[in-house]
Amino acid sequence: MSHAVLALAAAVFCAAGCVWSLPAVADVRAREDRPRSRRIAAAGCLTGWGTVALLVPLLLAPVSWKGIGAVAVTGAATATALAARSRVQRAHELREAEEHWVAWGYGVPVRPAPAPSRAFLIWLLPGLVVATAVATAILWTGQADLGRTAAAALTAAGIVSVFLAIAIVDPAGGHAARRGEAPRGRPGRR
Protein backbone atom coordinates (compact mmCIF):
# COMPACT_ATOMS: atom_id res chain seq x y z
CA MET A 1 0.00 0.00 0.00
CA SER A 2 1.41 3.39 -0.94
CA HIS A 3 2.15 6.19 1.49
CA ALA A 4 -0.39 8.45 -0.25
CA VAL A 5 -3.25 6.02 0.35
CA LEU A 6 -2.30 5.71 4.02
CA ALA A 7 -2.03 9.50 4.31
CA LEU A 8 -5.51 9.89 2.83
CA ALA A 9 -6.88 7.28 5.23
CA ALA A 10 -5.24 9.03 8.20
CA ALA A 11 -6.63 12.40 7.07
CA VAL A 12 -10.17 11.02 6.73
CA PHE A 13 -9.85 9.24 10.07
CA CYS A 14 -8.60 12.45 11.71
CA ALA A 15 -11.45 14.48 10.20
CA ALA A 16 -13.96 11.94 11.50
CA GLY A 17 -12.35 12.21 14.94
CA CYS A 18 -13.49 15.81 15.32
CA VAL A 19 -16.47 14.53 17.31
CA TRP A 20 -13.95 13.74 20.06
CA SER A 21 -11.27 16.33 19.47
CA LEU A 22 -13.49 19.44 19.38
CA PRO A 23 -15.12 18.75 22.78
CA ALA A 24 -11.63 18.00 24.11
CA VAL A 25 -10.47 21.43 22.93
CA ALA A 26 -13.41 22.98 24.78
CA ASP A 27 -12.48 21.08 27.96
CA VAL A 28 -8.86 22.21 27.78
CA ARG A 29 -9.82 25.82 27.08
CA ALA A 30 -12.29 25.85 29.99
CA ARG A 31 -9.34 25.46 32.39
CA GLU A 32 -10.52 25.60 36.01
CA ASP A 33 -14.19 25.30 35.02
CA ARG A 34 -13.64 21.60 34.35
CA PRO A 35 -12.34 18.98 36.79
CA ARG A 36 -8.64 18.28 36.47
CA SER A 37 -9.28 14.65 35.45
CA ARG A 38 -11.43 15.79 32.55
CA ARG A 39 -8.77 18.24 31.33
CA ILE A 40 -6.09 15.51 31.51
CA ALA A 41 -8.34 13.15 29.55
CA ALA A 42 -8.93 15.91 26.99
CA ALA A 43 -5.18 16.43 26.65
CA GLY A 44 -4.77 12.69 26.03
CA CYS A 45 -7.51 12.79 23.40
CA LEU A 46 -5.88 15.74 21.65
CA THR A 47 -2.50 14.00 21.79
CA GLY A 48 -3.94 10.92 20.10
CA TRP A 49 -5.72 12.83 17.36
CA GLY A 50 -2.75 15.17 16.97
CA THR A 51 -0.55 12.15 16.38
CA VAL A 52 -2.89 10.93 13.64
CA ALA A 53 -2.85 14.41 12.09
CA LEU A 54 0.96 14.49 12.27
CA LEU A 55 1.17 11.17 10.45
CA VAL A 56 -0.50 12.66 7.36
CA PRO A 57 2.42 14.92 6.31
CA LEU A 58 4.93 12.31 7.46
CA LEU A 59 3.34 9.74 5.17
CA LEU A 60 3.51 12.19 2.26
CA ALA A 61 7.15 13.12 2.97
CA PRO A 62 10.06 10.78 2.24
CA VAL A 63 10.24 9.48 5.82
CA SER A 64 11.18 5.89 6.62
CA TRP A 65 8.69 3.45 8.12
CA LYS A 66 10.76 3.36 11.30
CA GLY A 67 10.42 7.13 11.71
CA ILE A 68 6.68 7.00 11.08
CA GLY A 69 6.34 4.08 13.50
CA ALA A 70 8.35 5.91 16.15
CA VAL A 71 6.05 8.94 15.91
CA ALA A 72 2.95 6.74 16.06
CA VAL A 73 4.20 4.72 19.05
CA THR A 74 5.32 7.83 20.92
CA GLY A 75 1.96 9.53 20.37
CA ALA A 76 0.02 6.41 21.36
CA ALA A 77 2.14 5.91 24.49
CA THR A 78 1.72 9.55 25.54
CA ALA A 79 -2.05 9.46 24.95
CA THR A 80 -2.31 6.20 26.93
CA ALA A 81 -0.27 7.62 29.80
CA LEU A 82 -2.49 10.70 29.93
CA ALA A 83 -5.62 8.54 29.88
CA ALA A 84 -4.27 6.44 32.77
CA ARG A 85 -3.34 9.58 34.71
CA SER A 86 -6.86 10.91 34.10
CA ARG A 87 -8.41 7.77 35.57
CA VAL A 88 -6.19 7.99 38.66
CA GLN A 89 -7.10 11.66 39.09
CA ARG A 90 -10.82 10.88 38.63
CA ALA A 91 -10.66 8.22 41.36
CA HIS A 92 -8.97 10.74 43.65
CA GLU A 93 -11.69 13.31 42.90
CA LEU A 94 -14.44 10.76 43.62
CA ARG A 95 -12.84 9.79 46.96
CA GLU A 96 -12.54 13.45 47.88
CA ALA A 97 -16.19 14.07 46.99
CA GLU A 98 -17.26 11.06 49.07
CA GLU A 99 -15.28 12.40 52.04
CA HIS A 100 -17.12 15.71 51.69
CA TRP A 101 -20.49 13.95 51.59
CA VAL A 102 -19.62 12.01 54.73
CA ALA A 103 -18.30 15.13 56.49
CA TRP A 104 -21.55 16.93 55.73
CA GLY A 105 -23.50 14.02 57.22
CA TYR A 106 -25.14 12.66 54.08
CA GLY A 107 -23.37 9.30 53.90
CA VAL A 108 -21.51 7.88 50.94
CA PRO A 109 -23.36 8.32 47.64
CA VAL A 110 -24.08 5.17 45.66
CA ARG A 111 -21.97 4.79 42.54
CA PRO A 112 -23.67 3.04 39.65
CA ALA A 113 -22.03 -0.09 38.32
CA PRO A 114 -20.35 0.37 34.94
CA ALA A 115 -22.29 -0.89 31.98
CA PRO A 116 -21.32 -4.46 31.04
CA SER A 117 -20.39 -3.36 27.52
CA ARG A 118 -18.01 -0.72 28.92
CA ALA A 119 -16.39 -3.23 31.26
CA PHE A 120 -16.07 -5.61 28.31
CA LEU A 121 -14.30 -2.97 26.22
CA ILE A 122 -12.01 -1.99 29.10
CA TRP A 123 -10.49 -5.48 28.85
CA LEU A 124 -10.83 -6.19 25.14
CA LEU A 125 -9.31 -3.02 23.68
CA PRO A 126 -5.99 -3.28 25.57
CA GLY A 127 -5.84 -6.92 24.51
CA LEU A 128 -6.14 -5.92 20.87
CA VAL A 129 -3.44 -3.28 21.28
CA VAL A 130 -1.06 -5.70 23.04
CA ALA A 131 -1.71 -8.42 20.43
CA THR A 132 -1.02 -5.99 17.60
CA ALA A 133 2.19 -4.75 19.24
CA VAL A 134 3.46 -8.29 19.89
CA ALA A 135 2.62 -9.48 16.36
CA THR A 136 4.32 -6.41 14.89
CA ALA A 137 7.40 -7.02 17.04
CA ILE A 138 7.57 -10.65 15.93
CA LEU A 139 7.27 -9.71 12.26
CA TRP A 140 9.68 -6.80 12.55
CA THR A 141 12.51 -8.75 14.20
CA GLY A 142 13.36 -10.88 11.23
CA GLN A 143 12.81 -11.66 7.60
CA ALA A 144 9.20 -12.34 6.69
CA ASP A 145 8.45 -15.98 6.00
CA LEU A 146 5.51 -18.31 6.49
CA GLY A 147 6.70 -19.61 9.89
CA ARG A 148 7.21 -16.13 11.36
CA THR A 149 3.83 -14.96 10.03
CA ALA A 150 2.10 -18.00 11.52
CA ALA A 151 3.87 -17.45 14.86
CA ALA A 152 2.78 -13.80 14.90
CA ALA A 153 -0.81 -14.72 14.06
CA LEU A 154 -1.01 -17.51 16.66
CA THR A 155 0.59 -15.36 19.36
CA ALA A 156 -1.80 -12.48 18.62
CA ALA A 157 -4.77 -14.87 18.65
CA GLY A 158 -3.66 -16.29 22.00
CA ILE A 159 -3.29 -12.84 23.56
CA VAL A 160 -6.69 -11.72 22.27
CA SER A 161 -8.24 -14.96 23.55
CA VAL A 162 -6.87 -14.38 27.07
CA PHE A 163 -8.12 -10.79 27.17
CA LEU A 164 -11.44 -11.87 25.65
CA ALA A 165 -11.89 -14.52 28.35
CA ILE A 166 -11.16 -11.95 31.05
CA ALA A 167 -13.56 -9.50 29.38
CA ILE A 168 -16.33 -12.09 29.36
CA VAL A 169 -15.79 -13.23 32.95
CA ASP A 170 -15.12 -9.83 34.58
CA PRO A 171 -18.41 -7.99 33.83
CA ALA A 172 -20.36 -10.91 35.29
CA GLY A 173 -19.06 -10.42 38.83
CA GLY A 174 -16.22 -7.97 39.04
CA HIS A 175 -18.03 -4.65 38.82
CA ALA A 176 -20.73 -4.53 41.47
CA ALA A 177 -22.11 -1.16 42.51
CA ARG A 178 -20.59 0.33 45.62
CA ARG A 179 -23.03 0.13 48.43
CA GLY A 180 -23.55 3.17 50.56
CA GLU A 181 -26.21 5.28 52.07
CA ALA A 182 -27.95 7.42 49.50
CA PRO A 183 -28.25 11.14 50.24
CA ARG A 184 -31.50 11.85 52.05
CA GLY A 185 -31.47 15.59 52.67
CA ARG A 186 -29.82 17.94 55.08
CA PRO A 187 -28.90 16.66 58.53
CA GLY A 188 -31.40 17.62 61.17
CA ARG A 189 -34.31 18.00 58.74
CA ARG A 190 -37.06 15.51 58.19
PDB file of N, CA and C in Angstrom, residues 64-135:
ATOM      1  N   SER A  64      11.144   7.354   6.538  1.00  0.00           N
ATOM      2  CA  SER A  64      11.178   5.889   6.619  1.00  0.00           C
ATOM      3  C   SER A  64      10.031   5.372   7.487  1.00  0.00           C
ATOM      4  N   TRP A  65       9.748   4.085   7.314  1.00  0.00           N
ATOM      5  CA  TRP A  65       8.692   3.455   8.116  1.00  0.00           C
ATOM      6  C   TRP A  65       9.058   3.461   9.591  1.00  0.00           C
ATOM      7  N   LYS A  66      10.351   3.340   9.896  1.00  0.00           N
ATOM      8  CA  LYS A  66      10.763   3.364  11.304  1.00  0.00           C
ATOM      9  C   LYS A  66      10.484   4.720  11.929  1.00  0.00           C
ATOM     10  N   GLY A  67      10.712   5.796  11.196  1.00  0.00           N
ATOM     11  CA  GLY A  67      10.416   7.135  11.705  1.00  0.00           C
ATOM     12  C   GLY A  67       8.927   7.336  11.926  1.00  0.00           C
ATOM     13  N   ILE A  68       8.140   6.885  10.955  1.00  0.00           N
ATOM     14  CA  ILE A  68       6.679   6.998  11.084  1.00  0.00           C
ATOM     15  C   ILE A  68       6.187   6.153  12.255  1.00  0.00           C
ATOM     16  N   GLY A  69       6.731   4.947  12.380  1.00  0.00           N
ATOM     17  CA  GLY A  69       6.344   4.080  13.498  1.00  0.00           C
ATOM     18  C   GLY A  69       6.737   4.668  14.837  1.00  0.00           C
ATOM     19  N   ALA A  70       7.913   5.302  14.893  1.00  0.00           N
ATOM     20  CA  ALA A  70       8.349   5.912  16.152  1.00  0.00           C
ATOM     21  C   ALA A  70       7.415   7.043  16.574  1.00  0.00           C
ATOM     22  N   VAL A  71       6.986   7.855  15.608  1.00  0.00           N
ATOM     23  CA  VAL A  71       6.047   8.939  15.912  1.00  0.00           C
ATOM     24  C   VAL A  71       4.717   8.358  16.385  1.00  0.00           C
ATOM     25  N   ALA A  72       4.230   7.343  15.683  1.00  0.00           N
ATOM     26  CA  ALA A  72       2.949   6.738  16.056  1.00  0.00           C
ATOM     27  C   ALA A  72       3.007   6.107  17.441  1.00  0.00           C
ATOM     28  N   VAL A  73       4.079   5.373  17.735  1.00  0.00           N
ATOM     29  CA  VAL A  73       4.203   4.720  19.045  1.00  0.00           C
ATOM     30  C   VAL A  73       4.358   5.751  20.157  1.00  0.00           C
ATOM     31  N   THR A  74       5.147   6.786  19.912  1.00  0.00           N
ATOM     32  CA  THR A  74       5.323   7.830  20.924  1.00  0.00           C
ATOM     33  C   THR A  74       4.005   8.537  21.221  1.00  0.00           C
ATOM     34  N   GLY A  75       3.260   8.876  20.171  1.00  0.00           N
ATOM     35  CA  GLY A  75       1.964   9.526  20.374  1.00  0.00           C
ATOM     36  C   GLY A  75       0.977   8.632  21.096  1.00  0.00           C
ATOM     37  N   ALA A  76       0.939   7.351  20.707  1.00  0.00           N
ATOM     38  CA  ALA A  76       0.018   6.412  21.365  1.00  0.00           C
ATOM     39  C   ALA A  76       0.398   6.202  22.827  1.00  0.00           C
ATOM     40  N   ALA A  77       1.698   6.100  23.109  1.00  0.00           N
ATOM     41  CA  ALA A  77       2.138   5.912  24.494  1.00  0.00           C
ATOM     42  C   ALA A  77       1.822   7.134  25.340  1.00  0.00           C
ATOM     43  N   THR A  78       2.024   8.327  24.800  1.00  0.00           N
ATOM     44  CA  THR A  78       1.715   9.552  25.538  1.00  0.00           C
ATOM     45  C   THR A  78       0.224   9.671  25.795  1.00  0.00           C
ATOM     46  N   ALA A  79      -0.594   9.388  24.782  1.00  0.00           N
ATOM     47  CA  ALA A  79      -2.052   9.459  24.951  1.00  0.00           C
ATOM     48  C   ALA A  79      -2.523   8.430  25.978  1.00  0.00           C
ATOM     49  N   THR A  80      -1.946   7.236  25.958  1.00  0.00           N
ATOM     50  CA  THR A  80      -2.315   6.197  26.932  1.00  0.00           C
ATOM     51  C   THR A  80      -1.906   6.596  28.337  1.00  0.00           C
ATOM     52  N   ALA A  81      -0.716   7.172  28.480  1.00  0.00           N
ATOM     53  CA  ALA A  81      -0.266   7.615  29.801  1.00  0.00           C
ATOM     54  C   ALA A  81      -1.171   8.723  30.345  1.00  0.00           C
ATOM     55  N   LEU A  82      -1.577   9.642  29.480  1.00  0.00           N
ATOM     56  CA  LEU A  82      -2.487  10.702  29.928  1.00  0.00           C
ATOM     57  C   LEU A  82      -3.855  10.143  30.297  1.00  0.00           C
ATOM     58  N   ALA A  83      -4.336   9.154  29.547  1.00  0.00           N
ATOM     59  CA  ALA A  83      -5.622   8.536  29.880  1.00  0.00           C
ATOM     60  C   ALA A  83      -5.548   7.815  31.227  1.00  0.00           C
ATOM     61  N   ALA A  84      -4.439   7.121  31.476  1.00  0.00           N
ATOM     62  CA  ALA A  84      -4.269   6.438  32.768  1.00  0.00           C
ATOM     63  C   ALA A  84      -4.188   7.457  33.903  1.00  0.00           C
ATOM     64  N   ARG A  85      -3.453   8.533  33.681  1.00  0.00           N
ATOM     65  CA  ARG A  85      -3.344   9.585  34.707  1.00  0.00           C
ATOM     66  C   ARG A  85      -4.709  10.210  34.977  1.00  0.00           C
ATOM     67  N   SER A  86      -5.511  10.368  33.946  1.00  0.00           N
ATOM     68  CA  SER A  86      -6.855  10.914  34.104  1.00  0.00           C
ATOM     69  C   SER A  86      -7.723  10.012  34.973  1.00  0.00           C
ATOM     70  N   ARG A  87      -7.609   8.707  34.760  1.00  0.00           N
ATOM     71  CA  ARG A  87      -8.411   7.767  35.574  1.00  0.00           C
ATOM     72  C   ARG A  87      -7.987   7.800  37.034  1.00  0.00           C
ATOM     73  N   VAL A  88      -6.686   7.898  37.280  1.00  0.00           N
ATOM     74  CA  VAL A  88      -6.194   7.994  38.660  1.00  0.00           C
ATOM     75  C   VAL A  88      -6.699   9.275  39.305  1.00  0.00           C
ATOM     76  N   GLN A  89      -6.627  10.382  38.572  1.00  0.00           N
ATOM     77  CA  GLN A  89      -7.100  11.661  39.094  1.00  0.00           C
ATOM     78  C   GLN A  89      -8.606  11.627  39.347  1.00  0.00           C
ATOM     79  N   ARG A  90      -9.363  10.982  38.460  1.00  0.00           N
ATOM     80  CA  ARG A  90     -10.824  10.876  38.629  1.00  0.00           C
ATOM     81  C   ARG A  90     -11.161  10.077  39.889  1.00  0.00           C
ATOM     82  N   ALA A  91     -10.431   8.998  40.135  1.00  0.00           N
ATOM     83  CA  ALA A  91     -10.659   8.217  41.356  1.00  0.00           C
ATOM     84  C   ALA A  91     -10.364   9.057  42.588  1.00  0.00           C
ATOM     85  N   HIS A  92      -9.305   9.844  42.533  1.00  0.00           N
ATOM     86  CA  HIS A  92      -8.969  10.737  43.648  1.00  0.00           C
ATOM     87  C   HIS A  92     -10.088  11.759  43.871  1.00  0.00           C
ATOM     88  N   GLU A  93     -10.610  12.327  42.789  1.00  0.00           N
ATOM     89  CA  GLU A  93     -11.692  13.310  42.904  1.00  0.00           C
ATOM     90  C   GLU A  93     -12.958  12.676  43.475  1.00  0.00           C
ATOM     91  N   LEU A  94     -13.258  11.436  43.079  1.00  0.00           N
ATOM     92  CA  LEU A  94     -14.442  10.757  43.621  1.00  0.00           C
ATOM     93  C   LEU A  94     -14.278  10.477  45.112  1.00  0.00           C
ATOM     94  N   ARG A  95     -13.080  10.031  45.519  1.00  0.00           N
ATOM     95  CA  ARG A  95     -12.839   9.792  46.955  1.00  0.00           C
ATOM     96  C   ARG A  95     -12.973  11.088  47.750  1.00  0.00           C
ATOM     97  N   GLU A  96     -12.450  12.162  47.201  1.00  0.00           N
ATOM     98  CA  GLU A  96     -12.542  13.454  47.877  1.00  0.00           C
ATOM     99  C   GLU A  96     -14.000  13.906  48.000  1.00  0.00           C
ATOM    100  N   ALA A  97     -14.777  13.711  46.947  1.00  0.00           N
ATOM    101  CA  ALA A  97     -16.193  14.070  46.989  1.00  0.00           C
ATOM    102  C   ALA A  97     -16.944  13.225  48.012  1.00  0.00           C
ATOM    103  N   GLU A  98     -16.621  11.932  48.084  1.00  0.00           N
ATOM    104  CA  GLU A  98     -17.259  11.061  49.073  1.00  0.00           C
ATOM    105  C   GLU A  98     -16.916  11.504  50.486  1.00  0.00           C
ATOM    106  N   GLU A  99     -15.670  11.908  50.710  1.00  0.00           N
ATOM    107  CA  GLU A  99     -15.278  12.402  52.036  1.00  0.00           C
ATOM    108  C   GLU A  99     -16.069  13.649  52.394  1.00  0.00           C
ATOM    109  N   HIS A 100     -16.313  14.513  51.420  1.00  0.00           N
ATOM    110  CA  HIS A 100     -17.116  15.708  51.687  1.00  0.00           C
ATOM    111  C   HIS A 100     -18.555  15.337  52.031  1.00  0.00           C
ATOM    112  N   TRP A 101     -19.129  14.387  51.294  1.00  0.00           N
ATOM    113  CA  TRP A 101     -20.493  13.952  51.589  1.00  0.00           C
ATOM    114  C   TRP A 101     -20.588  13.397  53.010  1.00  0.00           C
ATOM    115  N   VAL A 102     -19.613  12.591  53.391  1.00  0.00           N
ATOM    116  CA  VAL A 102     -19.617  12.009  54.734  1.00  0.00           C
ATOM    117  C   VAL A 102     -19.437  13.103  55.774  1.00  0.00           C
ATOM    118  N   ALA A 103     -18.534  14.037  55.529  1.00  0.00           N
ATOM    119  CA  ALA A 103     -18.298  15.130  56.487  1.00  0.00           C
ATOM    120  C   ALA A 103     -19.538  15.991  56.660  1.00  0.00           C
ATOM    121  N   TRP A 104     -20.326  16.141  55.633  1.00  0.00           N
ATOM    122  CA  TRP A 104     -21.548  16.931  55.732  1.00  0.00           C
ATOM    123  C   TRP A 104     -22.713  16.139  56.327  1.00  0.00           C
ATOM    124  N   GLY A 105     -22.492  14.842  56.564  1.00  0.00           N
ATOM    125  CA  GLY A 105     -23.500  14.020  57.219  1.00  0.00           C
ATOM    126  C   GLY A 105     -24.495  13.355  56.292  1.00  0.00           C
ATOM    127  N   TYR A 106     -24.207  13.269  55.025  1.00  0.00           N
ATOM    128  CA  TYR A 106     -25.137  12.657  54.081  1.00  0.00           C
ATOM    129  C   TYR A 106     -24.865  11.185  53.823  1.00  0.00           C
ATOM    130  N   GLY A 107     -23.730  10.679  54.219  1.00  0.00           N
ATOM    131  CA  GLY A 107     -23.365   9.301  53.903  1.00  0.00           C
ATOM    132  C   GLY A 107     -22.687   9.242  52.547  1.00  0.00           C
ATOM    133  N   VAL A 108     -22.222   8.070  52.199  1.00  0.00           N
ATOM    134  CA  VAL A 108     -21.515   7.881  50.938  1.00  0.00           C
ATOM    135  C   VAL A 108     -22.529   7.699  49.818  1.00  0.00           C
ATOM    136  N   PRO A 109     -22.430   8.503  48.748  1.00  0.00           N
ATOM    137  CA  PRO A 109     -23.362   8.319  47.638  1.00  0.00           C
ATOM    138  C   PRO A 109     -23.117   6.987  46.928  1.00  0.00           C
ATOM    139  N   VAL A 110     -24.172   6.452  46.364  1.00  0.00           N
ATOM    140  CA  VAL A 110     -24.082   5.172  45.659  1.00  0.00           C
ATOM    141  C   VAL A 110     -23.550   5.429  44.251  1.00  0.00           C
ATOM    142  N   ARG A 111     -22.510   4.701  43.898  1.00  0.00           N
ATOM    143  CA  ARG A 111     -21.972   4.790  42.538  1.00  0.00           C
ATOM    144  C   ARG A 111     -22.629   3.712  41.694  1.00  0.00           C
ATOM    145  N   PRO A 112     -23.090   4.070  40.508  1.00  0.00           N
ATOM    146  CA  PRO A 112     -23.672   3.036  39.649  1.00  0.00           C
ATOM    147  C   PRO A 112     -22.587   2.108  39.123  1.00  0.00           C
ATOM    148  N   ALA A 113     -22.967   0.880  38.897  1.00  0.00           N
ATOM    149  CA  ALA A 113     -22.026  -0.090  38.317  1.00  0.00           C
ATOM    150  C   ALA A 113     -21.792   0.280  36.861  1.00  0.00           C
ATOM    151  N   PRO A 114     -20.583   0.081  36.361  1.00  0.00           N
ATOM    152  CA  PRO A 114     -20.351   0.366  34.944  1.00  0.00           C
ATOM    153  C   PRO A 114     -21.173  -0.575  34.067  1.00  0.00           C
ATOM    154  N   ALA A 115     -21.531  -0.079  32.920  1.00  0.00           N
ATOM    155  CA  ALA A 115     -22.294  -0.895  31.982  1.00  0.00           C
ATOM    156  C   ALA A 115     -21.456  -2.107  31.577  1.00  0.00           C
ATOM    157  N   PRO A 116     -22.085  -3.277  31.425  1.00  0.00           N
ATOM    158  CA  PRO A 116     -21.319  -4.462  31.042  1.00  0.00           C
ATOM    159  C   PRO A 116     -20.545  -4.287  29.741  1.00  0.00           C
ATOM    160  N   SER A 117     -21.105  -3.551  28.786  1.00  0.00           N
ATOM    161  CA  SER A 117     -20.388  -3.359  27.522  1.00  0.00           C
ATOM    162  C   SER A 117     -19.141  -2.516  27.726  1.00  0.00           C
ATOM    163  N   ARG A 118     -19.194  -1.543  28.639  1.00  0.00           N
ATOM    164  CA  ARG A 118     -18.013  -0.719  28.921  1.00  0.00           C
ATOM    165  C   ARG A 118     -16.943  -1.560  29.615  1.00  0.00           C
ATOM    166  N   ALA A 119     -17.349  -2.369  30.579  1.00  0.00           N
ATOM    167  CA  ALA A 119     -16.386  -3.229  31.265  1.00  0.00           C
ATOM    168  C   ALA A 119     -15.772  -4.225  30.278  1.00  0.00           C
ATOM    169  N   PHE A 120     -16.561  -4.693  29.334  1.00  0.00           N
ATOM    170  CA  PHE A 120     -16.069  -5.608  28.307  1.00  0.00           C
ATOM    171  C   PHE A 120     -14.987  -4.927  27.462  1.00  0.00           C
ATOM    172  N   LEU A 121     -15.262  -3.698  27.043  1.00  0.00           N
ATOM    173  CA  LEU A 121     -14.302  -2.969  26.218  1.00  0.00           C
ATOM    174  C   LEU A 121     -13.044  -2.584  26.983  1.00  0.00           C
ATOM    175  N   ILE A 122     -13.177  -2.348  28.288  1.00  0.00           N
ATOM    176  CA  ILE A 122     -12.014  -1.993  29.100  1.00  0.00           C
ATOM    177  C   ILE A 122     -10.988  -3.114  29.078  1.00  0.00           C
ATOM    178  N   TRP A 123     -11.432  -4.352  28.957  1.00  0.00           N
ATOM    179  CA  TRP A 123     -10.491  -5.479  28.854  1.00  0.00           C
ATOM    180  C   TRP A 123     -10.123  -5.817  27.421  1.00  0.00           C
ATOM    181  N   LEU A 124     -11.081  -5.738  26.502  1.00  0.00           N
ATOM    182  CA  LEU A 124     -10.832  -6.195  25.137  1.00  0.00           C
ATOM    183  C   LEU A 124      -9.915  -5.252  24.361  1.00  0.00           C
ATOM    184  N   LEU A 125     -10.121  -3.952  24.465  1.00  0.00           N
ATOM    185  CA  LEU A 125      -9.309  -3.017  23.683  1.00  0.00           C
ATOM    186  C   LEU A 125      -7.823  -3.085  24.024  1.00  0.00           C
ATOM    187  N   PRO A 126      -7.433  -3.112  25.300  1.00  0.00           N
ATOM    188  CA  PRO A 126      -5.994  -3.275  25.571  1.00  0.00           C
ATOM    189  C   PRO A 126      -5.449  -4.605  25.044  1.00  0.00           C
ATOM    190  N   GLY A 127      -6.265  -5.639  25.057  1.00  0.00           N
ATOM    191  CA  GLY A 127      -5.835  -6.924  24.511  1.00  0.00           C
ATOM    192  C   GLY A 127      -5.542  -6.829  23.022  1.00  0.00           C
ATOM    193  N   LEU A 128      -6.377  -6.103  22.302  1.00  0.00           N
ATOM    194  CA  LEU A 128      -6.141  -5.920  20.866  1.00  0.00           C
ATOM    195  C   LEU A 128      -4.867  -5.111  20.619  1.00  0.00           C
ATOM    196  N   VAL A 129      -4.651  -4.094  21.441  1.00  0.00           N
ATOM    197  CA  VAL A 129      -3.440  -3.277  21.284  1.00  0.00           C
ATOM    198  C   VAL A 129      -2.188  -4.103  21.584  1.00  0.00           C
ATOM    199  N   VAL A 130      -2.222  -4.867  22.670  1.00  0.00           N
ATOM    200  CA  VAL A 130      -1.063  -5.702  23.036  1.00  0.00           C
ATOM    201  C   VAL A 130      -0.813  -6.753  21.961  1.00  0.00           C
ATOM    202  N   ALA A 131      -1.867  -7.385  21.474  1.00  0.00           N
ATOM    203  CA  ALA A 131      -1.711  -8.416  20.433  1.00  0.00           C
ATOM    204  C   ALA A 131      -1.111  -7.821  19.163  1.00  0.00           C
ATOM    205  N   THR A 132      -1.571  -6.644  18.791  1.00  0.00           N
ATOM    206  CA  THR A 132      -1.021  -5.988  17.600  1.00  0.00           C
ATOM    207  C   THR A 132       0.445  -5.643  17.796  1.00  0.00           C
ATOM    208  N   ALA A 133       0.782  -5.119  18.972  1.00  0.00           N
ATOM    209  CA  ALA A 133       2.185  -4.753  19.236  1.00  0.00           C
ATOM    210  C   ALA A 133       3.089  -5.983  19.225  1.00  0.00           C
ATOM    211  N   VAL A 134       2.639  -7.076  19.843  1.00  0.00           N
ATOM    212  CA  VAL A 134       3.458  -8.292  19.888  1.00  0.00           C
ATOM    213  C   VAL A 134       3.618  -8.885  18.489  1.00  0.00           C
ATOM    214  N   ALA A 135       2.531  -8.935  17.725  1.00  0.00           N
ATOM    215  CA  ALA A 135       2.616  -9.480  16.359  1.00  0.00           C
ATOM    216  C   ALA A 135       3.530  -8.618  15.493  1.00  0.00           C
TER     217      ALA A 135
END
